[in-house]
Amino acid sequence: HLNVDQDDTELIIKKLNEIYTIPDDNQLTKNVSKLLSSIPNKKFASQLSQEMNSRIRQKVPDDKVPWSVKFPKYSPMNYTSWSVLHTSLDASSPKPFWADADFTEKSEELRKAKFNELDELEGKKIDRRSREAKYALGEKDGLPMNPRGRTGMKGRGLLGRFGPNLAADPIVSRWKKESGQFKTINNKKVLECVFIQRRDNHQWAIPGGMVEPGTEISMTLVKEFREEALNICQKDTEKANEMTNKLKTDLFSKGVTIYEGYVDDPRNTDNAWMETVAKNFHDETDSTYGFKLQGGDDACNSRWQECSSSMNLYASHKDFILKTVQKLNAHW
């Protein structure tokens, strides 16, 4: 029984240490994953998850990252989160709709998967093509191999699909104003963008999310901004539809692709990795001044923030902002 009270941190640590003594790697990772999923305090669970990552992820020297370089001692643990394999703490519960079946245990499902092609997942279209390059498949297991090389962990970790897991990141920007005038530094206008604070690790990030099966990238960009930055979710269908139409007309009708490809994300594994399409939607008509920002869905806060070289953002998001600043010739 792994379900523990959110305040009993000593018991959680004790159980975690007991699990780490399990000699079987697969059983160890399953038990750790189930324990983390059972903790009601998600912030604490996230901290433990990061600790677990550092413990079970094999360290890979920079010169041994490429698959082309031999690394005889490379023997990473196979880890896939319980939340990717099941929808509840019940081991017989099904997988989430957005996740692949466990191909490591279901060879028939693996043979059906169309890697490097457009495919279907439970009747809905998904794109298994990489924006990076055509990826290789393992000679022994037939699973996708990360195009950037070794990561120190096999399996899917926290990611739903083997191979590329596509996200969409809307970069909503405008020129910063002070006393009704554009703010400038060294004769360059200052750009500000919308950022959300993630619930899982409290880092600031671009509002975005995964492209779900059967969903177009363009719709995901609008949906994620609406839900994470404006806190307008599907529960209020009328208001959600109204805001979706307004966003499409006033802001998201024109966008410039800033980046499309692989993302250096802490969740990446040897068999699953993050890729994204980051698009900039720049407000030249001041329409965003009518939006009320409020964190929602996976975000606890949202705000307009001045873009500068000193900002600290999640994963590769600072790189996307820098590309946006350069494209608009703004101050950095």
Short mmCIF file of C-alpha atoms in Angstrom, two decimals:
data_model
loop_
_atom_site.label_atom_id
_atom_site.label_comp_id
_atom_site.label_asym_id
_atom_site.label_seq_id
_atom_site.Cartn_x
_atom_site.Cartn_y
_atom_site.Cartn_z
CA HIS A 1 0.00 0.00 0.00
CA LEU A 2 1.75 3.15 -1.23
CA ASN A 3 -0.89 5.84 -0.70
CA VAL A 4 0.41 8.26 1.94
CA ASP A 5 -0.79 11.39 3.66
CA GLN A 6 0.47 14.59 2.07
CA ASP A 7 1.87 15.93 5.36
CA ASP A 8 3.72 12.77 6.41
CA THR A 9 6.94 13.53 4.55
CA GLU A 10 9.03 11.25 6.78
CA LEU A 11 6.87 8.26 5.84
CA ILE A 12 7.17 9.15 2.15
CA ILE A 13 10.96 9.35 2.36
CA LYS A 14 11.06 6.07 4.29
CA LYS A 15 8.95 4.29 1.66
CA LEU A 16 11.03 5.79 -1.13
CA ASN A 17 14.26 4.54 0.45
CA GLU A 18 12.72 1.08 0.92
CA ILE A 19 11.78 1.00 -2.77
CA TYR A 20 15.33 1.90 -3.82
CA THR A 21 16.55 -1.39 -2.26
CA ILE A 22 14.51 -3.45 -4.77
CA PRO A 23 17.05 -5.29 -6.96
CA ASP A 24 14.79 -5.58 -10.01
CA ASP A 25 15.01 -2.33 -12.02
CA ASN A 26 11.60 -2.65 -13.69
CA GLN A 27 9.81 -3.37 -10.41
CA LEU A 28 11.70 -0.54 -8.71
CA THR A 29 10.62 2.07 -11.26
CA LYS A 30 7.00 0.85 -11.23
CA ASN A 31 6.83 1.14 -7.43
CA VAL A 32 8.47 4.58 -7.38
CA SER A 33 6.13 5.81 -10.10
CA LYS A 34 3.06 4.53 -8.25
CA LEU A 35 4.23 6.13 -5.00
CA LEU A 36 4.71 9.53 -6.66
CA SER A 37 1.28 9.32 -8.31
CA SER A 38 -0.35 8.63 -4.94
CA ILE A 39 0.97 11.75 -3.19
CA PRO A 40 -1.77 14.43 -2.97
CA ASN A 41 0.78 17.25 -2.55
CA LYS A 42 1.78 17.64 -6.21
CA LYS A 43 4.54 20.17 -5.51
CA PHE A 44 6.25 17.73 -3.16
CA ALA A 45 5.64 14.89 -5.62
CA SER A 46 7.35 16.96 -8.33
CA GLN A 47 10.38 17.53 -6.09
CA LEU A 48 10.60 13.82 -5.40
CA SER A 49 10.25 13.08 -9.11
CA GLN A 50 13.23 15.31 -9.88
CA GLU A 51 15.21 13.54 -7.15
CA MET A 52 14.23 10.17 -8.61
CA ASN A 53 15.31 11.31 -12.08
CA SER A 54 18.74 12.23 -10.80
CA ARG A 55 19.08 8.86 -9.07
CA ILE A 56 17.96 6.52 -11.85
CA ARG A 57 19.20 8.46 -14.90
CA GLN A 58 22.65 7.21 -15.83
CA LYS A 59 25.21 9.93 -16.31
CA VAL A 60 26.39 10.19 -19.91
CA PRO A 61 29.66 12.04 -20.71
CA ASP A 62 29.22 14.61 -23.47
CA ASP A 63 31.50 12.70 -25.83
CA LYS A 64 29.40 9.53 -25.36
CA VAL A 65 26.01 11.11 -26.15
CA PRO A 66 25.99 10.33 -29.92
CA TRP A 67 24.79 6.82 -30.79
CA SER A 68 27.66 6.55 -33.25
CA VAL A 69 30.14 6.55 -30.34
CA LYS A 70 30.59 3.19 -28.62
CA PHE A 71 29.71 3.13 -24.91
CA PRO A 72 29.98 -0.48 -23.64
CA LYS A 73 29.11 0.49 -20.06
CA TYR A 74 25.88 2.16 -21.09
CA SER A 75 23.04 0.34 -19.30
CA PRO A 76 20.25 2.85 -18.51
CA MET A 77 17.19 2.00 -16.46
CA ASN A 78 13.88 1.52 -18.25
CA TYR A 79 11.38 3.94 -16.68
CA THR A 80 7.84 4.92 -17.61
CA SER A 81 5.68 6.87 -15.16
CA TRP A 82 2.66 5.17 -13.62
CA SER A 83 0.51 8.08 -14.83
CA VAL A 84 1.48 7.24 -18.42
CA LEU A 85 0.57 3.57 -18.01
CA HIS A 86 -2.61 3.91 -15.91
CA THR A 87 -5.47 6.33 -15.25
CA SER A 88 -5.71 5.47 -11.53
CA LEU A 89 -3.75 3.72 -8.78
CA ASP A 90 -5.49 0.48 -9.74
CA ALA A 91 -2.97 -1.61 -11.71
CA SER A 92 -5.79 -2.93 -13.91
CA SER A 93 -6.89 0.59 -14.95
CA PRO A 94 -6.42 1.50 -18.63
CA LYS A 95 -3.82 3.88 -20.03
CA PRO A 96 -4.73 7.55 -20.71
CA PHE A 97 -6.17 8.24 -24.18
CA TRP A 98 -3.16 10.36 -25.14
CA ALA A 99 -0.55 7.67 -24.40
CA ASP A 100 0.77 4.77 -26.43
CA ALA A 101 0.31 1.23 -25.23
CA ASP A 102 3.33 -0.24 -23.47
CA PHE A 103 5.11 -1.48 -26.60
CA THR A 104 7.81 -3.11 -24.44
CA GLU A 105 5.22 -5.64 -23.28
CA LYS A 106 2.89 -5.67 -26.31
CA SER A 107 4.88 -6.62 -29.39
CA GLU A 108 1.72 -6.73 -31.53
CA GLU A 109 1.02 -3.06 -30.78
CA LEU A 110 4.65 -2.23 -31.60
CA ARG A 111 4.38 -3.87 -35.03
CA LYS A 112 1.29 -1.78 -35.81
CA ALA A 113 2.93 1.54 -34.94
CA LYS A 114 3.94 3.62 -37.98
CA PHE A 115 7.10 5.35 -36.81
CA ASN A 116 8.38 8.25 -38.94
CA GLU A 117 4.90 8.49 -40.50
CA LEU A 118 1.40 9.81 -39.89
CA ASP A 119 -0.35 7.28 -37.67
CA GLU A 120 -3.52 6.78 -35.65
CA LEU A 121 -4.04 6.36 -31.91
CA GLU A 122 -7.43 4.97 -30.91
CA GLY A 123 -8.95 6.18 -34.18
CA LYS A 124 -7.45 9.70 -34.02
CA LYS A 125 -4.62 11.02 -36.18
CA ILE A 126 -1.18 11.55 -34.64
CA ASP A 127 2.07 12.60 -36.23
CA ARG A 128 5.01 10.31 -35.47
CA ARG A 129 7.32 12.22 -37.83
CA SER A 130 10.17 14.15 -36.25
CA ARG A 131 10.85 17.80 -37.11
CA GLU A 132 14.52 16.99 -36.41
CA ALA A 133 15.24 14.15 -38.83
CA LYS A 134 14.14 10.65 -39.66
CA TYR A 135 14.96 8.72 -36.51
CA ALA A 136 16.39 5.21 -36.28
CA LEU A 137 14.74 2.24 -34.55
CA GLY A 138 16.57 0.03 -32.10
CA GLU A 139 17.94 -3.17 -33.62
CA LYS A 140 16.85 -5.29 -30.65
CA ASP A 141 13.66 -3.64 -29.34
CA GLY A 142 12.39 -1.85 -32.47
CA LEU A 143 11.75 1.34 -30.47
CA PRO A 144 12.54 4.89 -31.66
CA MET A 145 16.02 6.18 -30.84
CA ASN A 146 16.41 9.77 -29.71
CA PRO A 147 17.95 11.65 -32.69
CA ARG A 148 20.16 13.68 -30.36
CA GLY A 149 21.65 10.59 -28.70
CA ARG A 150 21.78 8.97 -25.28
CA THR A 151 19.91 10.52 -22.33
CA GLY A 152 20.67 8.08 -19.52
CA MET A 153 17.15 6.65 -19.38
CA LYS A 154 15.13 4.23 -21.51
CA GLY A 155 11.35 4.01 -21.77
CA ARG A 156 9.03 7.01 -21.93
CA GLY A 157 9.52 8.59 -18.51
CA LEU A 158 6.74 11.16 -18.17
CA LEU A 159 5.98 11.32 -21.90
CA GLY A 160 3.01 9.63 -23.51
CA ARG A 161 4.31 8.48 -26.87
CA PHE A 162 7.35 6.63 -28.12
CA GLY A 163 9.29 8.88 -30.46
CA PRO A 164 8.45 12.60 -30.81
CA ASN A 165 5.88 14.12 -28.44
CA LEU A 166 4.68 17.28 -30.16
CA ALA A 167 3.82 20.46 -28.26
CA ALA A 168 2.63 23.89 -29.39
CA ASP A 169 3.94 27.07 -27.75
CA PRO A 170 2.19 30.39 -28.50
CA ILE A 171 4.45 33.40 -27.92
CA VAL A 172 2.07 36.33 -27.47
CA SER A 173 3.94 39.64 -27.53
CA ARG A 174 3.44 43.41 -27.64
CA TRP A 175 5.56 46.55 -27.24
CA LYS A 176 5.83 47.64 -23.62
CA LYS A 177 4.37 51.05 -22.80
CA GLU A 178 5.11 53.48 -19.97
CA SER A 179 2.86 56.51 -19.49
CA GLY A 180 1.27 55.82 -22.86
CA GLN A 181 4.60 55.80 -24.71
CA PHE A 182 6.64 52.89 -26.03
CA LYS A 183 9.47 52.03 -23.68
CA THR A 184 12.87 52.07 -25.41
CA ILE A 185 16.41 51.16 -24.34
CA ASN A 186 19.35 52.12 -26.55
CA ASN A 187 16.89 53.26 -29.24
CA LYS A 188 15.21 49.85 -29.38
CA LYS A 189 11.65 49.11 -28.29
CA VAL A 190 11.19 46.80 -25.32
CA LEU A 191 9.16 43.67 -25.93
CA GLU A 192 6.92 42.01 -23.36
CA CYS A 193 5.34 38.56 -23.61
CA VAL A 194 2.78 36.48 -21.74
CA PHE A 195 4.26 33.88 -19.39
CA ILE A 196 2.66 31.36 -17.05
CA GLN A 197 4.03 29.85 -13.86
CA ARG A 198 3.90 26.05 -14.04
CA ARG A 199 2.13 24.23 -11.22
CA ASP A 200 4.56 21.29 -11.18
CA ASN A 201 7.86 23.11 -10.62
CA HIS A 202 6.79 26.81 -10.32
CA GLN A 203 9.11 27.85 -13.15
CA TRP A 204 7.95 30.57 -15.55
CA ALA A 205 7.30 29.41 -19.09
CA ILE A 206 5.57 30.16 -22.38
CA PRO A 207 1.92 29.01 -22.16
CA GLY A 208 1.69 25.85 -24.23
CA GLY A 209 0.86 22.20 -24.17
CA MET A 210 0.79 18.88 -25.93
CA VAL A 211 -0.90 18.44 -29.30
CA GLU A 212 -3.50 15.80 -28.45
CA PRO A 213 -4.47 13.01 -30.87
CA GLY A 214 -6.76 14.29 -33.61
CA THR A 215 -6.05 17.97 -32.83
CA GLU A 216 -4.46 20.46 -35.24
CA ILE A 217 -1.44 22.50 -34.10
CA SER A 218 -3.25 25.79 -34.84
CA MET A 219 -6.13 24.84 -32.54
CA THR A 220 -3.75 23.71 -29.80
CA LEU A 221 -2.02 27.12 -29.84
CA VAL A 222 -5.33 28.93 -29.24
CA LYS A 223 -6.61 26.37 -26.72
CA GLU A 224 -3.48 26.37 -24.55
CA PHE A 225 -3.27 30.16 -24.42
CA ARG A 226 -6.97 30.41 -23.58
CA GLU A 227 -6.80 27.81 -20.82
CA GLU A 228 -3.38 28.50 -19.27
CA ALA A 229 -3.06 32.28 -19.54
CA LEU A 230 -6.72 33.38 -19.45
CA ASN A 231 -8.12 30.53 -17.30
CA ILE A 232 -11.06 29.90 -19.61
CA CYS A 233 -11.68 26.17 -19.79
CA GLN A 234 -14.10 23.81 -21.45
CA LYS A 235 -16.46 23.79 -18.43
CA ASP A 236 -17.85 27.16 -19.55
CA THR A 237 -18.49 26.17 -23.17
CA GLU A 238 -20.20 29.41 -24.21
CA LYS A 239 -17.46 31.63 -22.81
CA ALA A 240 -14.74 29.34 -24.16
CA ASN A 241 -16.19 29.46 -27.67
CA GLU A 242 -16.59 33.24 -27.51
CA MET A 243 -12.98 33.75 -26.41
CA THR A 244 -11.71 31.22 -28.98
CA ASN A 245 -13.38 33.15 -31.81
CA LYS A 246 -12.06 36.46 -30.46
CA LEU A 247 -8.51 35.10 -30.19
CA LYS A 248 -8.66 33.66 -33.70
CA THR A 249 -9.88 36.98 -35.14
CA ASP A 250 -7.95 39.54 -33.10
CA LEU A 251 -4.65 37.82 -32.39
CA PHE A 252 -4.13 34.33 -33.79
CA SER A 253 -5.13 35.00 -37.41
CA LYS A 254 -1.49 35.70 -38.25
CA GLY A 255 1.50 34.04 -36.71
CA VAL A 256 5.20 33.64 -37.47
CA THR A 257 6.94 30.34 -36.80
CA ILE A 258 9.88 31.04 -34.49
CA TYR A 259 11.06 27.47 -34.00
CA GLU A 260 10.05 24.00 -35.07
CA GLY A 261 11.97 20.98 -33.86
CA TYR A 262 13.60 19.14 -30.97
CA VAL A 263 13.43 20.59 -27.45
CA ASP A 264 16.11 20.07 -24.80
CA ASP A 265 13.60 19.00 -22.14
CA PRO A 266 14.34 17.28 -18.78
CA ARG A 267 11.67 14.66 -19.61
CA ASN A 268 13.46 13.36 -22.71
CA THR A 269 14.54 9.72 -22.77
CA ASP A 270 16.28 7.43 -25.23
CA ASN A 271 12.92 6.39 -26.69
CA ALA A 272 10.71 9.47 -26.21
CA TRP A 273 11.45 13.16 -26.59
CA MET A 274 9.81 16.57 -26.83
CA GLU A 275 9.45 18.56 -30.03
CA THR A 276 7.54 21.78 -30.46
CA VAL A 277 6.18 24.35 -32.85
CA ALA A 278 6.69 27.82 -31.33
CA LYS A 279 4.80 30.64 -33.05
CA ASN A 280 4.87 34.35 -32.34
CA PHE A 281 1.61 36.30 -32.35
CA HIS A 282 2.54 39.96 -32.06
CA ASP A 283 -0.13 42.48 -31.08
CA GLU A 284 0.21 45.63 -33.20
CA THR A 285 -3.34 46.88 -32.46
CA ASP A 286 -3.35 46.84 -28.63
CA SER A 287 -6.10 44.20 -28.61
CA THR A 288 -4.35 42.33 -25.78
CA TYR A 289 -5.03 45.19 -23.39
CA GLY A 290 -8.58 43.84 -23.25
CA PHE A 291 -7.44 40.43 -22.02
CA LYS A 292 -7.47 39.65 -18.30
CA LEU A 293 -4.61 37.32 -17.51
CA GLN A 294 -5.26 34.63 -14.93
CA GLY A 295 -3.40 31.35 -14.45
CA GLY A 296 -5.43 28.22 -15.15
CA ASP A 297 -5.23 24.54 -16.11
CA ASP A 298 -1.52 23.60 -15.56
CA ALA A 299 -0.56 27.16 -14.56
CA CYS A 300 -0.92 28.83 -11.18
CA ASN A 301 -0.11 32.36 -12.38
CA SER A 302 0.19 34.31 -15.62
CA ARG A 303 1.59 37.76 -16.40
CA TRP A 304 3.09 40.10 -18.97
CA GLN A 305 6.85 40.17 -18.49
CA GLU A 306 9.53 42.31 -20.06
CA CYS A 307 11.85 40.26 -22.26
CA SER A 308 15.52 40.56 -21.37
CA SER A 309 18.72 38.54 -21.23
CA SER A 310 18.38 38.18 -17.44
CA MET A 311 15.12 36.23 -17.51
CA ASN A 312 15.04 32.63 -16.29
CA LEU A 313 12.57 30.33 -18.08
CA TYR A 314 11.68 26.64 -18.26
CA ALA A 315 13.58 24.30 -20.63
CA SER A 316 14.37 25.91 -24.03
CA HIS A 317 11.80 28.72 -23.70
CA LYS A 318 14.40 31.48 -23.26
CA ASP A 319 15.89 30.50 -26.63
CA PHE A 320 12.46 30.91 -28.27
CA ILE A 321 12.05 34.35 -26.71
CA LEU A 322 15.50 35.42 -27.90
CA LYS A 323 14.60 34.35 -31.46
CA THR A 324 11.39 36.38 -31.19
CA VAL A 325 13.26 39.45 -29.91
CA GLN A 326 15.75 39.20 -32.76
CA LYS A 327 13.01 38.81 -35.36
CA LEU A 328 11.23 41.93 -34.10
CA ASN A 329 14.51 43.83 -33.60
CA ALA A 330 13.67 44.54 -29.96
CA HIS A 331 15.95 45.30 -27.00
CA TRP A 332 17.59 42.34 -25.29
#
